Amino acid sequence: MVDRGLLYREWKQNQVVILLSIVFLVLVNPLIVYHSYSISEACLVRFSDPRFCAFTLNYHINSHIQFNWMIGIILAVCLIGIERSKGTMDFLLSLPYTRRQIFQTKFWLGAVVIVCSQLVGFLLAWLLILILKPEQVNYFEHGSIGMIITSFMFYSLVMAAGTLAGNAFAQLLTAFATAILPYLIITLPIYHIGILSRFQAWDFFSYEFDHKLMDFTPIFYADSSWMLDSKYLLLIPAVMSILFYLIASISFKKQHNERNGHFFLWRKLDRPIQILVIVLGILGFGLVGYSTGKSIVGYIIGMIIGGVVGFLISYFSIYKKVRH
């Protein structure tokens, strides 16, 4: 699956990014533990009252570990998006390797960096906790293992977007749109039904429905609030990771016409995505126009503006090739 020659090539090309990613992912978790301990010790020096200076770890409150998923995005862009933007992907594909070998080497190199580095950081943090003995630790295992899963999910998502897109900007925009799309395609029509029918359609849906909908929206996991929910919630990003991996693997092998620089490598995606962008622009701006004055006139004006903005954005981003 993973070729040594390709692995060495990817290592040499992305050596700095990979090393910095490893250092960050390994150190961030133990540094969080030590930082909390230092704050507690400084508090004891100042107030000398242990009741006000308890050494506790709360991984669901302002924990910097929740930003680990950004490393996955950076690695995915470096491994695919930047190569497409520079035009070096054509040279890589001309080498005596199969597309499957190229993709598997790229994908699993980043995956190993993300997973193994965080596992090492988890073990170091666990050892520090045993040594420093905090009074209370909240969501340490759940938060640490959860961040490995969510980081891998975002990495898989951006890699999948990279196999569909022809440049780094298109890769990031496609990944972001996919991350929020499940929520948008359901909530926007519901709000518009409420506007057109003169009642609050959203009132017919409970808070639980809204919360469950967010569970299936990838961008929801960018925030650490998921730690407060059931531990089985992590099965959803785990399944989405597998789905994004399969999409990325199939897409990379099937895209024989690279079209580097274009928004999408597959030309047939251009028109449906443009229509989707225009529709979302109409719905989004229409909702904003209605909310400003609660009038149908503002609603219609907002929809017109949204249609124009959606058309211009989709036209100049999708149909204009980016020069290398």
JSON list of C-alpha atoms in Angstrom, two decimals, residues 2-181:
[
{"chain": "A", "resi": 2, "resn": "VAL", "atom": "CA", "xyz": [2.57, 2.59, 1.12]},
{"chain": "A", "resi": 3, "resn": "ASP", "atom": "CA", "xyz": [5.69, 2.76, -1.07]},
{"chain": "A", "resi": 4, "resn": "ARG", "atom": "CA", "xyz": [9.02, 3.57, 0.62]},
{"chain": "A", "resi": 5, "resn": "GLY", "atom": "CA", "xyz": [10.22, 5.72, -2.26]},
{"chain": "A", "resi": 6, "resn": "LEU", "atom": "CA", "xyz": [7.04, 7.78, -2.22]},
{"chain": "A", "resi": 7, "resn": "LEU", "atom": "CA", "xyz": [7.18, 7.97, 1.56]},
{"chain": "A", "resi": 8, "resn": "TYR", "atom": "CA", "xyz": [10.71, 9.38, 1.42]},
{"chain": "A", "resi": 9, "resn": "ARG", "atom": "CA", "xyz": [9.66, 11.86, -1.28]},
{"chain": "A", "resi": 10, "resn": "GLU", "atom": "CA", "xyz": [6.70, 13.09, 0.81]},
{"chain": "A", "resi": 11, "resn": "TRP", "atom": "CA", "xyz": [8.90, 13.31, 3.90]},
{"chain": "A", "resi": 12, "resn": "LYS", "atom": "CA", "xyz": [11.56, 15.42, 2.20]},
{"chain": "A", "resi": 13, "resn": "GLN", "atom": "CA", "xyz": [8.98, 17.70, 0.57]},
{"chain": "A", "resi": 14, "resn": "ASN", "atom": "CA", "xyz": [6.97, 18.33, 3.75]},
{"chain": "A", "resi": 15, "resn": "GLN", "atom": "CA", "xyz": [9.67, 17.74, 6.37]},
{"chain": "A", "resi": 16, "resn": "VAL", "atom": "CA", "xyz": [9.32, 21.06, 8.19]},
{"chain": "A", "resi": 17, "resn": "VAL", "atom": "CA", "xyz": [5.52, 20.91, 8.39]},
{"chain": "A", "resi": 18, "resn": "ILE", "atom": "CA", "xyz": [5.56, 17.29, 9.55]},
{"chain": "A", "resi": 19, "resn": "LEU", "atom": "CA", "xyz": [8.17, 17.92, 12.26]},
{"chain": "A", "resi": 20, "resn": "LEU", "atom": "CA", "xyz": [6.38, 21.00, 13.57]},
{"chain": "A", "resi": 21, "resn": "SER", "atom": "CA", "xyz": [3.09, 19.09, 13.59]},
{"chain": "A", "resi": 22, "resn": "ILE", "atom": "CA", "xyz": [4.65, 16.24, 15.56]},
{"chain": "A", "resi": 23, "resn": "VAL", "atom": "CA", "xyz": [6.20, 18.59, 18.11]},
{"chain": "A", "resi": 24, "resn": "PHE", "atom": "CA", "xyz": [2.94, 20.48, 18.60]},
{"chain": "A", "resi": 25, "resn": "LEU", "atom": "CA", "xyz": [0.73, 17.39, 18.90]},
{"chain": "A", "resi": 26, "resn": "VAL", "atom": "CA", "xyz": [3.13, 15.63, 21.27]},
{"chain": "A", "resi": 27, "resn": "LEU", "atom": "CA", "xyz": [3.63, 18.60, 23.61]},
{"chain": "A", "resi": 28, "resn": "VAL", "atom": "CA", "xyz": [0.25, 20.33, 23.72]},
{"chain": "A", "resi": 29, "resn": "ASN", "atom": "CA", "xyz": [-1.43, 17.83, 26.05]},
{"chain": "A", "resi": 30, "resn": "PRO", "atom": "CA", "xyz": [1.35, 17.55, 28.68]},
{"chain": "A", "resi": 31, "resn": "LEU", "atom": "CA", "xyz": [1.87, 21.32, 28.52]},
{"chain": "A", "resi": 32, "resn": "ILE", "atom": "CA", "xyz": [-1.80, 21.82, 29.39]},
{"chain": "A", "resi": 33, "resn": "VAL", "atom": "CA", "xyz": [-1.29, 19.68, 32.49]},
{"chain": "A", "resi": 34, "resn": "TYR", "atom": "CA", "xyz": [1.88, 21.48, 33.52]},
{"chain": "A", "resi": 35, "resn": "HIS", "atom": "CA", "xyz": [0.36, 24.91, 32.82]},
{"chain": "A", "resi": 36, "resn": "SER", "atom": "CA", "xyz": [-2.57, 24.16, 35.13]},
{"chain": "A", "resi": 37, "resn": "TYR", "atom": "CA", "xyz": [-0.14, 22.96, 37.78]},
{"chain": "A", "resi": 38, "resn": "SER", "atom": "CA", "xyz": [1.95, 26.14, 37.46]},
{"chain": "A", "resi": 39, "resn": "ILE", "atom": "CA", "xyz": [-1.13, 28.33, 37.86]},
{"chain": "A", "resi": 40, "resn": "SER", "atom": "CA", "xyz": [-2.08, 26.44, 41.01]},
{"chain": "A", "resi": 41, "resn": "GLU", "atom": "CA", "xyz": [1.44, 26.77, 42.47]},
{"chain": "A", "resi": 42, "resn": "ALA", "atom": "CA", "xyz": [1.56, 30.49, 41.68]},
{"chain": "A", "resi": 43, "resn": "CYS", "atom": "CA", "xyz": [-1.81, 30.92, 43.35]},
{"chain": "A", "resi": 44, "resn": "LEU", "atom": "CA", "xyz": [-0.58, 29.17, 46.50]},
{"chain": "A", "resi": 45, "resn": "VAL", "atom": "CA", "xyz": [2.43, 31.50, 46.69]},
{"chain": "A", "resi": 46, "resn": "ARG", "atom": "CA", "xyz": [0.15, 34.50, 46.47]},
{"chain": "A", "resi": 47, "resn": "PHE", "atom": "CA", "xyz": [-2.82, 33.47, 48.63]},
{"chain": "A", "resi": 48, "resn": "SER", "atom": "CA", "xyz": [-1.49, 30.47, 50.63]},
{"chain": "A", "resi": 49, "resn": "ASP", "atom": "CA", "xyz": [-5.02, 29.08, 50.86]},
{"chain": "A", "resi": 50, "resn": "PRO", "atom": "CA", "xyz": [-5.44, 25.72, 49.08]},
{"chain": "A", "resi": 51, "resn": "ARG", "atom": "CA", "xyz": [-9.20, 26.17, 48.88]},
{"chain": "A", "resi": 52, "resn": "PHE", "atom": "CA", "xyz": [-8.77, 28.96, 46.32]},
{"chain": "A", "resi": 53, "resn": "CYS", "atom": "CA", "xyz": [-5.88, 27.32, 44.46]},
{"chain": "A", "resi": 54, "resn": "ALA", "atom": "CA", "xyz": [-7.09, 23.84, 43.67]},
{"chain": "A", "resi": 55, "resn": "PHE", "atom": "CA", "xyz": [-5.11, 22.03, 40.98]},
{"chain": "A", "resi": 56, "resn": "THR", "atom": "CA", "xyz": [-7.83, 20.79, 38.62]},
{"chain": "A", "resi": 57, "resn": "LEU", "atom": "CA", "xyz": [-7.90, 19.84, 34.95]},
{"chain": "A", "resi": 58, "resn": "ASN", "atom": "CA", "xyz": [-11.03, 20.63, 32.95]},
{"chain": "A", "resi": 59, "resn": "TYR", "atom": "CA", "xyz": [-10.57, 19.49, 29.38]},
{"chain": "A", "resi": 60, "resn": "HIS", "atom": "CA", "xyz": [-13.95, 20.82, 28.26]},
{"chain": "A", "resi": 61, "resn": "ILE", "atom": "CA", "xyz": [-13.23, 24.40, 29.41]},
{"chain": "A", "resi": 62, "resn": "ASN", "atom": "CA", "xyz": [-10.75, 26.54, 27.46]},
{"chain": "A", "resi": 63, "resn": "SER", "atom": "CA", "xyz": [-8.52, 23.57, 26.71]},
{"chain": "A", "resi": 64, "resn": "HIS", "atom": "CA", "xyz": [-6.04, 24.24, 23.92]},
{"chain": "A", "resi": 65, "resn": "ILE", "atom": "CA", "xyz": [-6.14, 20.59, 22.96]},
{"chain": "A", "resi": 66, "resn": "GLN", "atom": "CA", "xyz": [-9.35, 21.34, 21.09]},
{"chain": "A", "resi": 67, "resn": "PHE", "atom": "CA", "xyz": [-7.29, 23.08, 18.39]},
{"chain": "A", "resi": 68, "resn": "ASN", "atom": "CA", "xyz": [-5.44, 19.90, 17.44]},
{"chain": "A", "resi": 69, "resn": "TRP", "atom": "CA", "xyz": [-7.79, 19.41, 14.50]},
{"chain": "A", "resi": 70, "resn": "MET", "atom": "CA", "xyz": [-6.15, 22.41, 12.79]},
{"chain": "A", "resi": 71, "resn": "ILE", "atom": "CA", "xyz": [-2.98, 20.37, 12.33]},
{"chain": "A", "resi": 72, "resn": "GLY", "atom": "CA", "xyz": [-4.96, 17.83, 10.32]},
{"chain": "A", "resi": 73, "resn": "ILE", "atom": "CA", "xyz": [-6.18, 20.57, 8.00]},
{"chain": "A", "resi": 74, "resn": "ILE", "atom": "CA", "xyz": [-2.67, 21.96, 7.53]},
{"chain": "A", "resi": 75, "resn": "LEU", "atom": "CA", "xyz": [-1.24, 18.53, 6.72]},
{"chain": "A", "resi": 76, "resn": "ALA", "atom": "CA", "xyz": [-4.01, 17.74, 4.24]},
{"chain": "A", "resi": 77, "resn": "VAL", "atom": "CA", "xyz": [-3.49, 21.04, 2.40]},
{"chain": "A", "resi": 78, "resn": "CYS", "atom": "CA", "xyz": [0.28, 20.50, 2.24]},
{"chain": "A", "resi": 79, "resn": "LEU", "atom": "CA", "xyz": [-0.02, 16.92, 1.03]},
{"chain": "A", "resi": 80, "resn": "ILE", "atom": "CA", "xyz": [-2.52, 17.58, -1.77]},
{"chain": "A", "resi": 81, "resn": "GLY", "atom": "CA", "xyz": [-3.75, 21.16, -2.13]},
{"chain": "A", "resi": 82, "resn": "ILE", "atom": "CA", "xyz": [-0.39, 22.91, -2.39]},
{"chain": "A", "resi": 83, "resn": "GLU", "atom": "CA", "xyz": [0.88, 20.31, -4.84]},
{"chain": "A", "resi": 84, "resn": "ARG", "atom": "CA", "xyz": [-2.09, 20.95, -7.09]},
{"chain": "A", "resi": 85, "resn": "SER", "atom": "CA", "xyz": [-1.68, 24.72, -6.80]},
{"chain": "A", "resi": 86, "resn": "LYS", "atom": "CA", "xyz": [1.99, 24.47, -7.71]},
{"chain": "A", "resi": 87, "resn": "GLY", "atom": "CA", "xyz": [1.34, 22.04, -10.55]},
{"chain": "A", "resi": 88, "resn": "THR", "atom": "CA", "xyz": [3.74, 19.41, -9.16]},
{"chain": "A", "resi": 89, "resn": "MET", "atom": "CA", "xyz": [0.99, 16.78, -8.92]},
{"chain": "A", "resi": 90, "resn": "ASP", "atom": "CA", "xyz": [1.29, 16.14, -12.66]},
{"chain": "A", "resi": 91, "resn": "PHE", "atom": "CA", "xyz": [4.97, 15.26, -12.23]},
{"chain": "A", "resi": 92, "resn": "LEU", "atom": "CA", "xyz": [4.17, 12.96, -9.31]},
{"chain": "A", "resi": 93, "resn": "LEU", "atom": "CA", "xyz": [1.55, 11.14, -11.36]},
{"chain": "A", "resi": 94, "resn": "SER", "atom": "CA", "xyz": [4.06, 10.65, -14.18]},
{"chain": "A", "resi": 95, "resn": "LEU", "atom": "CA", "xyz": [6.35, 8.62, -11.91]},
{"chain": "A", "resi": 96, "resn": "PRO", "atom": "CA", "xyz": [6.17, 4.80, -12.08]},
{"chain": "A", "resi": 97, "resn": "TYR", "atom": "CA", "xyz": [3.67, 4.52, -9.24]},
{"chain": "A", "resi": 98, "resn": "THR", "atom": "CA", "xyz": [-0.01, 3.71, -9.30]},
{"chain": "A", "resi": 99, "resn": "ARG", "atom": "CA", "xyz": [-2.57, 6.26, -8.19]},
{"chain": "A", "resi": 100, "resn": "ARG", "atom": "CA", "xyz": [-3.48, 3.96, -5.32]},
{"chain": "A", "resi": 101, "resn": "GLN", "atom": "CA", "xyz": [0.12, 3.93, -4.08]},
{"chain": "A", "resi": 102, "resn": "ILE", "atom": "CA", "xyz": [0.37, 7.71, -4.31]},
{"chain": "A", "resi": 103, "resn": "PHE", "atom": "CA", "xyz": [-2.85, 8.32, -2.42]},
{"chain": "A", "resi": 104, "resn": "GLN", "atom": "CA", "xyz": [-2.27, 5.69, 0.27]},
{"chain": "A", "resi": 105, "resn": "THR", "atom": "CA", "xyz": [1.25, 7.01, 0.93]},
{"chain": "A", "resi": 106, "resn": "LYS", "atom": "CA", "xyz": [0.05, 10.59, 1.25]},
{"chain": "A", "resi": 107, "resn": "PHE", "atom": "CA", "xyz": [-3.00, 9.78, 3.31]},
{"chain": "A", "resi": 108, "resn": "TRP", "atom": "CA", "xyz": [-1.43, 7.40, 5.80]},
{"chain": "A", "resi": 109, "resn": "LEU", "atom": "CA", "xyz": [1.65, 9.55, 6.30]},
{"chain": "A", "resi": 110, "resn": "GLY", "atom": "CA", "xyz": [-0.54, 12.37, 7.59]},
{"chain": "A", "resi": 111, "resn": "ALA", "atom": "CA", "xyz": [-2.80, 9.96, 9.48]},
{"chain": "A", "resi": 112, "resn": "VAL", "atom": "CA", "xyz": [0.13, 8.38, 11.34]},
{"chain": "A", "resi": 113, "resn": "VAL", "atom": "CA", "xyz": [1.47, 11.82, 12.28]},
{"chain": "A", "resi": 114, "resn": "ILE", "atom": "CA", "xyz": [-1.93, 12.90, 13.64]},
{"chain": "A", "resi": 115, "resn": "VAL", "atom": "CA", "xyz": [-2.79, 9.72, 15.54]},
{"chain": "A", "resi": 116, "resn": "CYS", "atom": "CA", "xyz": [0.59, 8.57, 16.85]},
{"chain": "A", "resi": 117, "resn": "SER", "atom": "CA", "xyz": [1.75, 12.05, 17.91]},
{"chain": "A", "resi": 118, "resn": "GLN", "atom": "CA", "xyz": [-1.40, 12.60, 19.94]},
{"chain": "A", "resi": 119, "resn": "LEU", "atom": "CA", "xyz": [-1.14, 9.15, 21.50]},
{"chain": "A", "resi": 120, "resn": "VAL", "atom": "CA", "xyz": [2.40, 9.97, 22.67]},
{"chain": "A", "resi": 121, "resn": "GLY", "atom": "CA", "xyz": [1.14, 13.30, 24.01]},
{"chain": "A", "resi": 122, "resn": "PHE", "atom": "CA", "xyz": [-1.70, 11.49, 25.81]},
{"chain": "A", "resi": 123, "resn": "LEU", "atom": "CA", "xyz": [0.77, 9.11, 27.49]},
{"chain": "A", "resi": 124, "resn": "LEU", "atom": "CA", "xyz": [3.06, 11.95, 28.57]},
{"chain": "A", "resi": 125, "resn": "ALA", "atom": "CA", "xyz": [0.11, 13.88, 30.00]},
{"chain": "A", "resi": 126, "resn": "TRP", "atom": "CA", "xyz": [-1.09, 10.76, 31.81]},
{"chain": "A", "resi": 127, "resn": "LEU", "atom": "CA", "xyz": [2.36, 10.31, 33.39]},
{"chain": "A", "resi": 128, "resn": "LEU", "atom": "CA", "xyz": [2.39, 13.96, 34.48]},
{"chain": "A", "resi": 129, "resn": "ILE", "atom": "CA", "xyz": [-1.02, 13.52, 36.07]},
{"chain": "A", "resi": 130, "resn": "LEU", "atom": "CA", "xyz": [0.27, 10.50, 38.02]},
{"chain": "A", "resi": 131, "resn": "ILE", "atom": "CA", "xyz": [3.29, 12.51, 39.19]},
{"chain": "A", "resi": 132, "resn": "LEU", "atom": "CA", "xyz": [1.62, 15.86, 39.96]},
{"chain": "A", "resi": 133, "resn": "LYS", "atom": "CA", "xyz": [-1.61, 14.35, 41.36]},
{"chain": "A", "resi": 134, "resn": "PRO", "atom": "CA", "xyz": [-4.28, 16.99, 40.57]},
{"chain": "A", "resi": 135, "resn": "GLU", "atom": "CA", "xyz": [-7.29, 17.14, 42.88]},
{"chain": "A", "resi": 136, "resn": "GLN", "atom": "CA", "xyz": [-9.73, 16.68, 40.04]},
{"chain": "A", "resi": 137, "resn": "VAL", "atom": "CA", "xyz": [-9.49, 15.68, 36.37]},
{"chain": "A", "resi": 138, "resn": "ASN", "atom": "CA", "xyz": [-12.48, 16.12, 34.08]},
{"chain": "A", "resi": 139, "resn": "TYR", "atom": "CA", "xyz": [-12.82, 14.48, 30.67]},
{"chain": "A", "resi": 140, "resn": "PHE", "atom": "CA", "xyz": [-9.10, 13.67, 30.29]},
{"chain": "A", "resi": 141, "resn": "GLU", "atom": "CA", "xyz": [-9.48, 10.32, 28.54]},
{"chain": "A", "resi": 142, "resn": "HIS", "atom": "CA", "xyz": [-12.64, 11.34, 26.73]},
{"chain": "A", "resi": 143, "resn": "GLY", "atom": "CA", "xyz": [-11.17, 14.64, 25.57]},
{"chain": "A", "resi": 144, "resn": "SER", "atom": "CA", "xyz": [-7.78, 13.28, 24.54]},
{"chain": "A", "resi": 145, "resn": "ILE", "atom": "CA", "xyz": [-9.06, 10.27, 22.62]},
{"chain": "A", "resi": 146, "resn": "GLY", "atom": "CA", "xyz": [-11.88, 12.37, 21.21]},
{"chain": "A", "resi": 147, "resn": "MET", "atom": "CA", "xyz": [-9.43, 14.90, 19.82]},
{"chain": "A", "resi": 148, "resn": "ILE", "atom": "CA", "xyz": [-7.57, 12.10, 18.03]},
{"chain": "A", "resi": 149, "resn": "ILE", "atom": "CA", "xyz": [-10.82, 11.00, 16.40]},
{"chain": "A", "resi": 150, "resn": "THR", "atom": "CA", "xyz": [-12.00, 14.50, 15.47]},
{"chain": "A", "resi": 151, "resn": "SER", "atom": "CA", "xyz": [-8.55, 15.49, 14.19]},
{"chain": "A", "resi": 152, "resn": "PHE", "atom": "CA", "xyz": [-8.55, 12.43, 11.97]},
{"chain": "A", "resi": 153, "resn": "MET", "atom": "CA", "xyz": [-12.07, 13.28, 10.78]},
{"chain": "A", "resi": 154, "resn": "PHE", "atom": "CA", "xyz": [-11.10, 16.82, 9.74]},
{"chain": "A", "resi": 155, "resn": "TYR", "atom": "CA", "xyz": [-7.94, 15.48, 8.11]},
{"chain": "A", "resi": 156, "resn": "SER", "atom": "CA", "xyz": [-9.97, 12.95, 6.12]},
{"chain": "A", "resi": 157, "resn": "LEU", "atom": "CA", "xyz": [-12.51, 15.63, 5.17]},
{"chain": "A", "resi": 158, "resn": "VAL", "atom": "CA", "xyz": [-9.88, 18.03, 3.81]},
{"chain": "A", "resi": 159, "resn": "MET", "atom": "CA", "xyz": [-8.06, 15.19, 2.04]},
{"chain": "A", "resi": 160, "resn": "ALA", "atom": "CA", "xyz": [-11.32, 14.19, 0.37]},
{"chain": "A", "resi": 161, "resn": "ALA", "atom": "CA", "xyz": [-11.89, 17.81, -0.66]},
{"chain": "A", "resi": 162, "resn": "GLY", "atom": "CA", "xyz": [-8.36, 17.89, -2.05]},
{"chain": "A", "resi": 163, "resn": "THR", "atom": "CA", "xyz": [-9.03, 14.89, -4.29]},
{"chain": "A", "resi": 164, "resn": "LEU", "atom": "CA", "xyz": [-12.01, 16.74, -5.78]},
{"chain": "A", "resi": 165, "resn": "ALA", "atom": "CA", "xyz": [-10.52, 20.23, -6.03]},
{"chain": "A", "resi": 166, "resn": "GLY", "atom": "CA", "xyz": [-7.84, 21.59, -8.34]},
{"chain": "A", "resi": 167, "resn": "ASN", "atom": "CA", "xyz": [-6.09, 24.03, -5.99]},
{"chain": "A", "resi": 168, "resn": "ALA", "atom": "CA", "xyz": [-5.55, 24.69, -2.29]},
{"chain": "A", "resi": 169, "resn": "PHE", "atom": "CA", "xyz": [-8.18, 27.45, -2.04]},
{"chain": "A", "resi": 170, "resn": "ALA", "atom": "CA", "xyz": [-10.82, 25.24, -3.64]},
{"chain": "A", "resi": 171, "resn": "GLN", "atom": "CA", "xyz": [-9.83, 22.41, -1.30]},
{"chain": "A", "resi": 172, "resn": "LEU", "atom": "CA", "xyz": [-10.34, 24.53, 1.82]},
{"chain": "A", "resi": 173, "resn": "LEU", "atom": "CA", "xyz": [-13.57, 26.10, 0.57]},
{"chain": "A", "resi": 174, "resn": "THR", "atom": "CA", "xyz": [-15.00, 22.71, -0.41]},
{"chain": "A", "resi": 175, "resn": "ALA", "atom": "CA", "xyz": [-14.07, 21.25, 2.98]},
{"chain": "A", "resi": 176, "resn": "PHE", "atom": "CA", "xyz": [-15.63, 24.18, 4.87]},
{"chain": "A", "resi": 177, "resn": "ALA", "atom": "CA", "xyz": [-18.82, 24.03, 2.81]},
{"chain": "A", "resi": 178, "resn": "THR", "atom": "CA", "xyz": [-19.10, 20.30, 3.44]},
{"chain": "A", "resi": 179, "resn": "ALA", "atom": "CA", "xyz": [-18.51, 20.82, 7.16]},
{"chain": "A", "resi": 180, "resn": "ILE", "atom": "CA", "xyz": [-21.54, 23.14, 7.50]},
{"chain": "A", "resi": 181, "resn": "LEU", "atom": "CA", "xyz": [-23.75, 21.81, 4.68]}
]
